[in-house]
Tab-separated table of C-alpha atoms and ligand atoms in Angstrom:
chain	number	residue	atom	x	y	z
A	6	MET	CA	-156.194	-28.976	57.692
A	7	SER	CA	-157.817	-26.052	56.187
A	8	HIS	CA	-160.576	-25.178	58.106
A	9	PHE	CA	-162.439	-23.843	54.297
A	10	SER	CA	-163.074	-26.804	51.893
A	11	PHE	CA	-162.456	-25.111	47.996
A	12	PRO	CA	-166.035	-25.801	47.672
A	13	SER	CA	-167.632	-23.769	50.375
A	14	LEU	CA	-165.057	-20.900	50.252
A	15	LEU	CA	-166.278	-21.123	45.995
A	16	ALA	CA	-170.043	-21.465	47.365
A	17	LYS	CA	-169.117	-18.084	49.833
A	18	ALA	CA	-167.249	-16.336	46.577
A	19	MET	CA	-170.656	-16.506	44.822
A	20	GLY	CA	-172.462	-15.298	47.284
A	21	ALA	CA	-174.077	-18.953	48.059
A	22	ASN	CA	-177.718	-18.651	49.943
A	23	LYS	CA	-177.537	-14.896	49.103
A	24	GLY	CA	-180.570	-16.562	46.063
A	25	TRP	CA	-179.175	-15.626	43.143
A	26	THR	CA	-176.800	-18.418	42.731
A	27	ARG	CA	-177.035	-22.061	40.769
A	28	GLN	CA	-179.165	-23.465	44.050
A	29	TRP	CA	-181.783	-25.953	43.453
A	30	ALA	CA	-182.424	-29.028	45.952
A	31	LYS	CA	-181.566	-32.754	44.380
A	32	PRO	CA	-183.967	-34.703	45.693
A	33	GLN	CA	-183.906	-38.883	45.174
A	34	PRO	CA	-186.810	-39.848	42.091
A	35	LYS	CA	-189.974	-40.803	44.033
A	36	SER	CA	-192.118	-43.964	42.514
A	37	ARG	CA	-194.882	-41.878	41.096
A	38	TYR	CA	-195.515	-38.450	39.862
A	39	ASP	CA	-198.464	-36.470	38.237
A	40	VAL	CA	-196.289	-35.148	35.240
A	41	ILE	CA	-192.373	-36.740	34.168
A	42	ILE	CA	-190.797	-33.807	31.653
A	43	VAL	CA	-187.692	-35.622	30.124
A	44	GLY	CA	-185.050	-32.674	29.261
A	45	ALA	CA	-183.621	-30.429	32.028
A	46	GLY	CA	-183.199	-27.823	29.356
A	47	GLY	CA	-184.854	-24.119	29.545
A	48	HIS	CA	-187.467	-25.819	28.003
A	49	GLY	CA	-188.276	-28.637	30.261
A	50	LEU	CA	-187.401	-26.466	33.262
A	51	ALA	CA	-189.823	-23.846	32.503
A	52	CYS	CA	-192.637	-26.205	31.506
A	53	ALA	CA	-191.702	-27.295	35.304
A	54	TYR	CA	-191.797	-24.067	36.314
A	55	TYR	CA	-195.131	-23.033	34.597
A	56	LEU	CA	-197.126	-26.099	35.989
A	57	ALA	CA	-196.363	-25.206	39.313
A	58	LYS	CA	-197.182	-21.870	38.989
A	59	GLU	CA	-200.167	-21.221	36.569
A	60	HIS	CA	-201.881	-24.751	37.381
A	61	GLY	CA	-201.046	-25.957	41.040
A	62	ILE	CA	-199.243	-29.248	39.292
A	63	THR	CA	-196.210	-29.537	41.639
A	64	ASN	CA	-195.829	-33.395	41.697
A	65	VAL	CA	-193.099	-33.222	38.622
A	66	ALA	CA	-190.332	-34.095	38.042
A	67	VAL	CA	-187.690	-33.165	35.598
A	68	LEU	CA	-185.312	-36.053	34.452
A	69	GLU	CA	-181.992	-35.353	33.108
A	70	LYS	CA	-179.457	-37.798	31.569
A	71	GLY	CA	-176.767	-35.014	32.010
A	72	TRP	CA	-176.415	-32.196	33.934
A	73	LEU	CA	-179.014	-28.843	34.181
A	74	GLY	CA	-179.033	-26.885	31.116
A	75	GLY	CA	-175.699	-28.747	29.630
A	76	GLY	CA	-177.601	-29.452	26.299
A	77	ASN	CA	-178.502	-26.471	23.743
A	78	THR	CA	-179.402	-23.914	26.552
A	79	ALA	CA	-175.801	-24.401	27.392
A	80	ARG	CA	-174.679	-23.705	23.673
A	81	ASN	CA	-176.676	-21.270	21.912
A	82	THR	CA	-175.595	-17.788	21.030
A	83	THR	CA	-178.703	-15.961	23.080
A	84	VAL	CA	-180.122	-14.708	20.330
A	85	ILE	CA	-183.962	-13.063	21.213
A	86	ARG	CA	-186.492	-11.577	18.738
A	87	SER	CA	-189.612	-12.551	17.688
A	88	ASN	CA	-189.775	-11.275	13.923
A	89	TYR	CA	-191.003	-14.256	12.123
A	90	LEU	CA	-193.071	-14.064	8.847
A	91	TYR	CA	-195.789	-16.185	9.215
A	92	ASP	CA	-198.752	-15.264	11.689
A	93	GLU	CA	-198.599	-18.239	13.800
A	94	SER	CA	-195.228	-17.931	14.562
A	95	ALA	CA	-195.142	-14.319	15.227
A	96	ARG	CA	-198.330	-14.900	18.154
A	97	LEU	CA	-195.658	-18.049	19.318
A	98	TYR	CA	-192.313	-16.013	19.326
A	99	GLU	CA	-194.244	-12.849	20.704
A	100	HIS	CA	-195.411	-14.619	23.460
A	101	ALA	CA	-192.524	-15.671	24.515
A	102	LEU	CA	-190.555	-12.200	24.037
A	103	GLY	CA	-193.289	-10.771	26.175
A	104	LEU	CA	-193.014	-13.690	29.043
A	105	TRP	CA	-188.746	-12.425	28.815
A	106	GLU	CA	-189.500	-9.073	29.413
A	107	GLY	CA	-190.826	-9.519	32.741
A	108	LEU	CA	-188.895	-12.756	33.697
A	109	SER	CA	-186.001	-11.545	35.505
A	110	ARG	CA	-188.345	-9.705	38.141
A	111	GLU	CA	-190.606	-12.806	38.488
A	112	ILE	CA	-188.137	-15.528	38.940
A	113	ASN	CA	-185.651	-13.423	41.188
A	114	TYR	CA	-182.805	-13.761	38.830
A	115	ASN	CA	-180.914	-11.755	36.748
A	116	LEU	CA	-180.821	-13.433	33.182
A	117	MET	CA	-179.359	-10.518	31.842
A	118	PHE	CA	-182.025	-10.234	29.269
A	119	SER	CA	-180.557	-6.987	27.302
A	120	GLN	CA	-183.208	-5.668	24.681
A	121	ARG	CA	-180.364	-3.751	22.361
A	122	GLY	CA	-181.563	-4.602	19.337
A	123	VAL	CA	-181.307	-7.422	16.861
A	124	LEU	CA	-179.959	-5.883	12.929
A	125	GLY	CA	-181.026	-8.503	9.799
A	126	LEU	CA	-178.069	-7.031	7.415
A	127	ALA	CA	-178.971	-7.027	3.744
A	128	HIS	CA	-176.416	-7.186	1.067
A	129	THR	CA	-179.124	-7.958	-2.312
A	130	VAL	CA	-181.821	-7.213	-3.917
A	131	HIS	CA	-182.947	-10.174	-2.987
A	132	ASP	CA	-182.215	-9.631	0.736
A	133	VAL	CA	-184.186	-6.160	0.537
A	134	GLN	CA	-187.204	-7.908	-1.033
A	135	ILE	CA	-187.218	-10.635	1.636
A	136	LEU	CA	-186.316	-8.185	4.777
A	137	LYS	CA	-188.928	-5.480	3.587
A	138	ARG	CA	-191.436	-8.886	3.658
A	139	HIS	CA	-190.844	-9.505	6.989
A	140	ILE	CA	-191.218	-6.509	8.288
A	141	HIS	CA	-194.261	-5.531	7.192
A	142	ALA	CA	-195.320	-8.861	8.308
A	143	ASN	CA	-194.200	-8.018	11.960
A	144	ARG	CA	-195.853	-4.967	11.715
A	145	LEU	CA	-199.467	-5.897	10.754
A	146	ASN	CA	-198.817	-8.406	14.032
A	147	GLY	CA	-198.187	-5.198	16.001
A	148	ILE	CA	-194.197	-6.509	16.179
A	149	ASP	CA	-191.802	-3.386	16.095
A	150	SER	CA	-189.542	-4.172	13.156
A	151	GLU	CA	-188.492	-1.354	10.889
A	152	TRP	CA	-186.242	-0.332	7.872
A	153	LEU	CA	-182.925	1.370	8.141
A	154	THR	CA	-181.196	2.914	5.447
A	155	PRO	CA	-176.981	1.479	5.363
A	156	GLU	CA	-176.453	5.250	6.985
A	157	GLN	CA	-178.633	4.492	9.471
A	158	ALA	CA	-177.361	0.454	10.550
A	159	LYS	CA	-174.136	2.416	11.047
A	160	ALA	CA	-175.191	5.078	13.782
A	161	PHE	CA	-177.188	2.287	15.353
A	162	CYS	CA	-173.957	-0.106	14.830
A	163	PRO	CA	-170.647	1.680	14.391
A	164	PRO	CA	-168.347	-1.108	13.663
A	165	LEU	CA	-170.369	-2.143	10.797
A	166	ASN	CA	-168.266	-1.669	6.938
A	167	ILE	CA	-171.014	0.045	5.262
A	168	SER	CA	-168.024	1.069	2.603
A	169	ALA	CA	-169.739	0.541	-1.196
A	170	CYS	CA	-166.502	-1.280	-1.928
A	171	ALA	CA	-167.353	-4.159	0.547
A	172	ARG	CA	-167.354	-7.703	-0.682
A	173	TYR	CA	-170.901	-7.863	-0.181
A	174	PRO	CA	-172.231	-4.170	0.494
A	175	ILE	CA	-174.438	-3.334	3.211
A	176	VAL	CA	-177.546	-1.954	1.155
A	177	GLY	CA	-180.142	-1.809	4.300
A	178	ALA	CA	-181.189	-3.759	7.201
A	179	SER	CA	-184.107	-4.871	9.399
A	180	LEU	CA	-184.172	-3.737	12.938
A	181	GLN	CA	-186.593	-4.860	16.135
A	182	ARG	CA	-185.679	-2.837	18.913
A	183	ARG	CA	-186.916	-5.413	21.639
A	184	GLY	CA	-184.577	-7.854	20.037
A	185	GLY	CA	-181.721	-8.813	22.579
A	186	VAL	CA	-179.908	-11.183	24.304
A	187	ALA	CA	-180.000	-13.024	27.803
A	188	ARG	CA	-177.374	-14.976	30.051
A	189	HIS	CA	-177.920	-18.762	28.497
A	190	ASP	CA	-177.542	-20.800	31.576
A	191	GLY	CA	-178.447	-17.977	33.864
A	192	VAL	CA	-182.187	-19.299	32.151
A	193	ALA	CA	-181.751	-22.522	32.805
A	194	TRP	CA	-180.645	-22.587	36.344
A	195	GLY	CA	-183.462	-19.527	37.042
A	196	PHE	CA	-186.150	-21.534	35.930
A	197	ALA	CA	-184.614	-24.674	37.735
A	198	ARG	CA	-184.855	-22.676	41.400
A	199	ALA	CA	-187.769	-21.455	40.764
A	200	ALA	CA	-189.713	-24.478	40.133
A	201	SER	CA	-187.512	-26.497	42.915
A	202	ALA	CA	-188.885	-24.323	45.398
A	203	ARG	CA	-192.221	-24.716	44.811
A	204	GLY	CA	-191.529	-28.553	44.807
A	205	VAL	CA	-190.325	-29.941	41.376
A	206	HIS	CA	-187.704	-32.249	41.836
A	207	ILE	CA	-185.014	-32.327	39.284
A	208	ILE	CA	-183.393	-34.809	38.945
A	209	GLU	CA	-179.659	-35.267	36.572
A	210	ASN	CA	-177.664	-38.207	35.636
A	211	CYS	CA	-181.033	-39.963	34.550
A	212	ALA	CA	-181.627	-40.722	31.008
A	213	VAL	CA	-185.104	-41.787	30.012
A	214	THR	CA	-184.352	-45.097	28.401
A	215	ALA	CA	-187.921	-46.787	27.853
A	216	ILE	CA	-191.503	-44.979	27.710
A	217	ASN	CA	-193.725	-47.447	29.324
A	218	ARG	CA	-197.374	-48.067	28.670
A	219	GLY	CA	-200.303	-49.218	29.755
A	220	ALA	CA	-203.150	-52.140	28.084
A	221	GLY	CA	-204.968	-49.267	26.678
A	222	GLY	CA	-201.593	-47.587	24.917
A	223	GLU	CA	-201.489	-44.982	27.730
A	224	VAL	CA	-198.496	-44.164	29.232
A	225	THR	CA	-197.600	-45.086	32.689
A	226	GLY	CA	-194.399	-44.226	32.999
A	227	VAL	CA	-190.419	-44.384	32.107
A	228	GLU	CA	-187.963	-46.765	32.503
A	229	THR	CA	-184.207	-44.958	33.461
A	230	THR	CA	-180.843	-45.803	34.333
A	231	ARG	CA	-181.862	-45.044	37.993
A	232	GLY	CA	-184.917	-47.634	37.903
A	233	THR	CA	-188.388	-47.214	36.628
A	234	ILE	CA	-190.999	-44.003	37.549
A	235	GLY	CA	-194.968	-44.374	36.940
A	236	ALA	CA	-196.263	-40.719	35.822
A	237	GLN	CA	-199.827	-40.021	34.539
A	238	LYS	CA	-198.075	-37.896	32.120
A	239	VAL	CA	-195.013	-37.558	30.501
A	240	ALA	CA	-193.937	-34.674	28.073
A	241	LEU	CA	-191.160	-35.041	26.356
A	242	SER	CA	-188.876	-31.802	25.793
A	243	ALA	CA	-185.599	-33.121	24.942
A	244	ALA	CA	-184.378	-31.391	21.260
A	245	ALA	CA	-182.048	-33.606	19.857
A	246	GLY	CA	-183.112	-36.571	22.006
A	247	THR	CA	-186.516	-36.561	20.957
A	248	SER	CA	-186.796	-38.947	17.725
A	249	GLY	CA	-185.243	-42.037	20.257
A	250	LEU	CA	-187.636	-41.180	22.724
A	251	MET	CA	-190.487	-41.081	20.530
A	252	GLU	CA	-189.425	-44.281	18.696
A	253	MET	CA	-189.036	-45.945	22.340
A	254	ALA	CA	-193.300	-44.644	22.497
A	255	GLY	CA	-194.069	-46.786	18.992
A	256	LEU	CA	-194.159	-43.106	17.069
A	257	LYS	CA	-191.753	-42.201	14.022
A	258	ILE	CA	-191.500	-38.023	13.930
A	259	PRO	CA	-189.967	-35.628	10.884
A	260	ILE	CA	-187.076	-34.441	12.608
A	261	GLU	CA	-183.685	-34.406	11.629
A	262	CYS	CA	-180.274	-33.315	13.523
A	263	PHE	CA	-177.831	-30.777	12.261
A	264	THR	CA	-174.284	-29.908	13.921
A	265	LEU	CA	-174.281	-25.768	14.500
A	266	GLN	CA	-171.298	-24.130	15.911
A	267	ALA	CA	-170.515	-21.437	17.800
A	268	LEU	CA	-167.631	-19.380	19.028
A	269	VAL	CA	-166.253	-16.407	21.219
A	270	SER	CA	-163.190	-14.496	20.928
A	271	GLU	CA	-160.733	-13.448	23.653
A	272	PRO	CA	-162.694	-10.586	25.569
A	273	VAL	CA	-162.599	-7.200	24.953
A	274	ALA	CA	-163.884	-3.648	26.286
A	275	PRO	CA	-167.098	-2.841	24.884
A	276	VAL	CA	-167.394	-2.612	21.444
A	277	PHE	CA	-170.515	-3.921	20.250
A	278	PRO	CA	-173.749	-2.404	21.092
A	279	CYS	CA	-176.380	-4.828	19.376
A	280	VAL	CA	-176.880	-8.149	17.732
A	281	ALA	CA	-176.082	-8.172	14.007
A	282	MET	CA	-176.868	-10.761	11.577
A	283	SER	CA	-175.796	-11.724	8.171
A	284	ASN	CA	-177.838	-14.555	6.156
A	285	THR	CA	-175.775	-13.719	2.978
A	286	VAL	CA	-172.928	-14.114	4.017
A	287	HIS	CA	-173.772	-16.323	6.727
A	288	ALA	CA	-172.326	-14.972	9.937
A	289	TYR	CA	-174.162	-13.507	13.352
A	290	ILE	CA	-172.193	-11.847	16.314
A	291	SER	CA	-172.770	-9.909	19.359
A	292	GLN	CA	-171.262	-8.998	22.620
A	293	SER	CA	-171.596	-10.376	26.108
A	294	ASP	CA	-171.234	-8.409	28.998
A	295	LYS	CA	-168.269	-10.714	29.944
A	296	GLY	CA	-166.715	-9.018	26.711
A	297	GLU	CA	-166.834	-11.406	24.137
A	298	LEU	CA	-167.896	-11.572	20.870
A	299	VAL	CA	-170.169	-14.070	20.215
A	300	ILE	CA	-170.470	-15.447	16.467
A	301	GLY	CA	-172.076	-18.418	14.688
A	302	ALA	CA	-172.351	-20.107	11.883
A	303	GLY	CA	-174.425	-22.112	9.819
A	304	THR	CA	-175.614	-25.489	10.287
A	305	GLU	CA	-173.534	-27.872	9.246
A	306	GLN	CA	-174.815	-29.315	5.720
A	307	TYR	CA	-174.982	-33.763	7.102
A	308	PHE	CA	-177.042	-35.129	9.868
A	309	SER	CA	-175.041	-35.530	13.041
A	310	TYR	CA	-175.937	-35.647	16.648
A	311	SER	CA	-172.439	-34.830	17.522
A	312	GLN	CA	-171.648	-31.898	19.498
A	313	ARG	CA	-169.056	-30.570	17.933
A	314	GLY	CA	-168.257	-29.389	13.680
A	315	PRO	CA	-165.253	-29.492	11.595
A	316	LEU	CA	-163.467	-25.822	12.353
A	317	HIS	CA	-163.722	-25.014	8.039
A	318	SER	CA	-166.759	-23.935	8.169
A	319	LEU	CA	-165.792	-21.279	11.456
A	320	GLU	CA	-163.160	-20.168	8.953
A	321	HIS	CA	-165.318	-19.458	6.844
A	322	THR	CA	-167.874	-17.239	9.649
A	323	ILE	CA	-165.371	-15.571	10.888
A	324	ALA	CA	-164.041	-14.332	7.490
A	325	ALA	CA	-167.551	-13.437	6.918
A	326	VAL	CA	-167.532	-11.015	10.274
A	327	CYS	CA	-163.947	-9.425	9.440
A	328	GLU	CA	-165.281	-8.944	5.927
A	329	MET	CA	-168.610	-6.854	7.583
A	330	PHE	CA	-166.758	-5.557	11.027
A	331	PRO	CA	-162.800	-4.947	9.765
A	332	LEU	CA	-162.279	-3.515	13.295
A	333	PHE	CA	-161.982	-7.215	14.534
A	334	THR	CA	-159.826	-8.547	12.131
A	335	ARG	CA	-157.247	-9.201	14.613
A	336	LEU	CA	-159.262	-10.806	17.653
A	337	ARG	CA	-158.275	-13.964	18.351
A	338	MET	CA	-161.038	-16.721	18.908
A	339	LEU	CA	-161.312	-18.026	22.592
A	340	ARG	CA	-163.353	-21.158	22.181
A	341	ASN	CA	-165.475	-23.003	19.857
A	342	TRP	CA	-168.390	-25.228	20.422
A	343	GLY	CA	-171.188	-27.280	18.771
A	344	GLY	CA	-174.805	-28.733	19.709
A	345	SER	CA	-177.309	-30.722	17.874
A	346	VAL	CA	-180.073	-28.979	16.498
A	347	ASP	CA	-183.374	-30.727	16.044
A	348	VAL	CA	-184.544	-29.451	12.923
A	349	THR	CA	-188.453	-30.224	11.038
A	350	PRO	CA	-189.373	-30.096	7.849
A	351	ASP	CA	-190.816	-26.911	7.503
A	352	ARG	CA	-188.070	-25.106	10.125
A	353	SER	CA	-191.140	-24.624	12.705
A	354	PRO	CA	-191.328	-26.384	16.011
A	355	ILE	CA	-193.335	-29.191	17.195
A	356	LEU	CA	-195.146	-28.249	20.474
A	357	GLY	CA	-198.451	-30.139	20.961
A	358	LEU	CA	-200.470	-33.780	21.614
A	359	THR	CA	-199.130	-37.216	20.409
A	360	PRO	CA	-201.574	-40.116	19.578
A	361	VAL	CA	-200.459	-41.727	22.723
A	362	PRO	CA	-202.913	-40.984	24.978
A	363	GLY	CA	-200.821	-39.077	28.087
A	364	LEU	CA	-197.353	-38.198	26.023
A	365	TYR	CA	-196.957	-34.608	25.119
A	366	LEU	CA	-194.152	-33.228	22.607
A	367	ASN	CA	-192.348	-30.367	22.491
A	368	ALA	CA	-189.071	-30.673	19.873
A	369	GLY	CA	-188.193	-29.515	16.324
A	370	TRP	CA	-187.083	-25.998	17.638
A	371	GLY	CA	-183.677	-26.271	15.527
A	372	THR	CA	-181.450	-23.381	15.568
A	373	GLY	CA	-184.050	-21.184	16.977
A	374	GLY	CA	-185.552	-21.872	20.039
A	375	PHE	CA	-183.309	-20.124	22.860
A	376	LYS	CA	-185.931	-17.320	22.543
A	377	ALA	CA	-188.331	-19.638	22.577
A	378	THR	CA	-187.583	-21.031	26.351
A	379	PRO	CA	-190.386	-19.374	28.632
A	380	GLY	CA	-193.071	-19.121	25.683
A	381	ALA	CA	-192.399	-22.949	24.751
A	382	GLY	CA	-192.524	-24.034	28.868
A	383	HIS	CA	-195.175	-21.630	29.377
A	384	LEU	CA	-197.313	-23.508	26.392
A	385	LEU	CA	-195.925	-26.593	27.011
A	386	ALA	CA	-197.160	-26.770	30.901
A	387	PHE	CA	-200.691	-25.460	29.348
A	388	THR	CA	-200.954	-28.499	26.946
A	389	VAL	CA	-200.118	-30.667	29.441
A	390	ALA	CA	-202.489	-29.389	32.135
A	391	GLN	CA	-205.674	-29.237	30.067
A	392	ASN	CA	-204.852	-32.397	27.853
A	393	ARG	CA	-205.113	-29.770	25.161
A	394	PRO	CA	-203.137	-27.322	23.028
A	395	HIS	CA	-203.473	-23.673	23.848
A	396	THR	CA	-204.497	-21.671	20.972
A	397	ILE	CA	-201.225	-19.977	20.394
A	398	ASN	CA	-199.705	-23.707	19.889
A	399	ALA	CA	-202.572	-25.314	18.090
A	400	PRO	CA	-200.772	-24.887	14.325
A	401	PHE	CA	-197.539	-26.482	15.481
A	402	SER	CA	-199.038	-29.988	16.280
A	403	LEU	CA	-197.396	-33.321	15.012
A	404	LYS	CA	-200.783	-33.571	12.682
A	405	ARG	CA	-199.865	-30.597	10.239
A	406	PHE	CA	-197.199	-33.196	8.578
A	407	GLN	CA	-200.270	-35.268	7.667
A	408	THR	CA	-202.573	-32.554	6.627
A	409	GLY	CA	-199.758	-30.315	4.798
A	410	ARG	CA	-201.121	-27.044	6.980
A	411	LEU	CA	-197.112	-26.237	6.845
A	412	ILE	CA	-195.789	-23.192	8.531
A	413	ASP	CA	-192.812	-22.659	6.354
A	414	GLU	CA	-190.359	-20.647	8.246
A	415	ALA	CA	-187.309	-21.268	5.898
A	416	ALA	CA	-185.944	-17.871	6.068
A	417	ALA	CA	-186.538	-17.426	9.083
A	418	ALA	CA	-183.303	-17.880	11.459
A	419	ALA	CA	-181.806	-14.876	9.935
A	420	VAL	CA	-178.872	-16.714	9.472
A	421	ALA	CA	-178.395	-19.448	6.660
A	422	HIS	CA	-179.860	-22.174	8.824
B	24	FAD	P1	-181.772	-28.275	25.551
B	24	FAD	O1	-180.810	-27.385	25.940
B	24	FAD	O2	-181.297	-29.066	24.291
B	24	FAD	O3	-182.154	-29.539	26.670
B	24	FAD	C1	-183.015	-30.942	26.215
B	24	FAD	C2	-182.514	-31.512	27.015
B	24	FAD	O4	-182.619	-33.250	26.836
B	24	FAD	C3	-181.117	-31.686	27.170
B	24	FAD	O5	-180.145	-31.201	28.671
B	24	FAD	C4	-180.509	-33.527	27.127
B	24	FAD	O6	-179.684	-33.809	27.567
B	24	FAD	C5	-181.800	-33.954	27.761
B	24	FAD	N1	-182.233	-35.209	27.086
B	24	FAD	C6	-181.908	-35.517	25.582
B	24	FAD	N2	-182.654	-37.307	25.925
B	24	FAD	C7	-182.961	-37.122	27.175
B	24	FAD	C8	-183.163	-38.688	27.568
B	24	FAD	N3	-183.414	-39.726	26.899
B	24	FAD	N4	-183.250	-38.763	29.144
B	24	FAD	C9	-183.181	-37.793	30.234
B	24	FAD	N5	-183.014	-36.486	29.388
B	24	FAD	C10	-182.442	-36.575	28.388
B	24	FAD	N6	-181.947	-20.636	19.728
B	24	FAD	C11	-181.974	-18.817	19.468
B	24	FAD	O7	-183.370	-18.797	19.803
B	24	FAD	N7	-180.864	-17.701	19.572
B	24	FAD	C12	-179.798	-18.616	19.032
B	24	FAD	O8	-179.454	-17.045	19.317
B	24	FAD	C13	-179.409	-19.753	18.993
B	24	FAD	N8	-178.399	-20.290	18.902
B	24	FAD	C14	-178.040	-21.309	18.902
B	24	FAD	C15	-176.367	-21.710	18.458
B	24	FAD	C16	-176.028	-22.833	18.558
B	24	FAD	C17	-174.249	-23.316	18.196
B	24	FAD	C18	-176.522	-23.990	18.998
B	24	FAD	C19	-176.352	-25.165	19.192
B	24	FAD	C20	-178.161	-23.811	19.208
B	24	FAD	C21	-178.340	-22.230	18.999
B	24	FAD	N9	-180.041	-21.687	19.130
B	24	FAD	C22	-180.307	-20.859	19.390
B	24	FAD	C23	-181.391	-23.061	19.253
B	24	FAD	C24	-181.351	-23.085	20.854
B	24	FAD	O9	-180.196	-23.465	21.254
B	24	FAD	C25	-182.595	-24.396	21.062
B	24	FAD	O10	-183.809	-24.488	20.164
B	24	FAD	C26	-182.788	-24.664	22.713
B	24	FAD	O11	-181.908	-24.265	23.376
B	24	FAD	C27	-183.712	-25.709	22.687
B	24	FAD	O12	-183.949	-25.997	24.323
B	24	FAD	P2	-184.463	-27.170	25.296
B	24	FAD	O13	-184.267	-26.897	26.225
B	24	FAD	O14	-185.099	-27.550	23.995
B	24	FAD	O15	-183.058	-28.039	24.908
B	25	PYC	O1	-182.931	-17.510	15.494
B	25	PYC	O2	-182.018	-15.787	15.771
B	25	PYC	C1	-181.833	-16.634	15.603
B	25	PYC	C2	-180.800	-17.623	15.756
B	25	PYC	C3	-179.520	-16.980	15.772
B	25	PYC	C4	-178.475	-17.798	15.940
B	25	PYC	C5	-179.233	-18.811	15.657
B	25	PYC	N1	-180.193	-18.769	15.871
């Protein structure tokens, strides 16, 4: 028999124990924790890390029904930006962007965070008006955002076709230079390792099947596929799984789930220097450090918890990409996938307390929650630790659907979501 097993060779090849691979302790669940976080996506893991780091709460378990970072965290196209329209959203996403800027160093994990700039392409007078309105609002909020002519956009993104003969000619573009991309699964692994190092338990293959409540209605723990686990506080951070979990606690929330698809091309040499997004033709594109072009579609127009979607919407997306970037006409698609995104009526997240004492909610990030990962985790940790929302997430309460004080970011996705 060979001296080396395949896993040990693989671990060696990946540099195991050098501090940068996918390493974290795999504990058995305890019978009781101070805080249980449901969902080991980027948000739940970030929350666990900040609970331990900033609030000294380490008796924490993150329960995950599948594997760590296997939900939308692993399925997104990694666009990061903070150029949202409304003041509340600008504060929220800028808080997250500020955390991204120091995160690789803070958690000692290369998140491949790359501020290569995010272009929002305009094809019509209407696009120009919407994008300029965003730029003005962003600047009033101290967020970098600027307007480019077609020629300036082409200088920034050379593959862009700015011919006036194009079916949807480019008439200008918004640019957030501090926007960019990061390595999506690295974010989950990095936060997992950093939280685990501070004593947090991350428990995979452990689906929550019921929320337990005491005589006063307060949370007392959860039922799981690995048994009953007690907790003083439970934070739900389960994306498309949220409505079901809230119903387990006797609450209904205004969230609908849709499939959102993406694809990558075969890898090519570096050719695409930024992120470019077009709402009108319904496509966005960047290039990963592996060389694949990362291309995203719009949401499917029917409810679904499925993590796959039909090919015809991808065909539409690819046609749009080829119109804007004719250089890519002969590239081949390598793989495609989908995720089920949790969408609220105003396209803004819910982050705060719930009517159930000890139950906290982080959901409704829809098509745009990757960019928020450190910020959402940071604010959820604050909310859980203090039992009150931080000023940044206070406007994003569940109550807004009763009071009508919505934060309507329907135009925020920058692509047709
Ligand atoms: P997830 O990563 O989905 O984590 C939730 C976890 O909860 C899952 O792992 C799930 O298994 C677990 N769970 C659910 N129910 C239970 C249960 N009962 N018990 C235990 N565990 C449970 N956002 C951007 O900002 N930029 C983008 O470019 C972007 N592109 C996207 C492209 C696609 C194709 C998709 C699908 C999404 C995109 N998003 C983007 C959105 C982004 O991916 C999500 O908003 C974000 O990843 C949500 O993170 P999360 O940690 O809340 O969710
Ligand atoms: O929110 O920027 C975004 C985004 C891009 C693709 C999906 N969401």
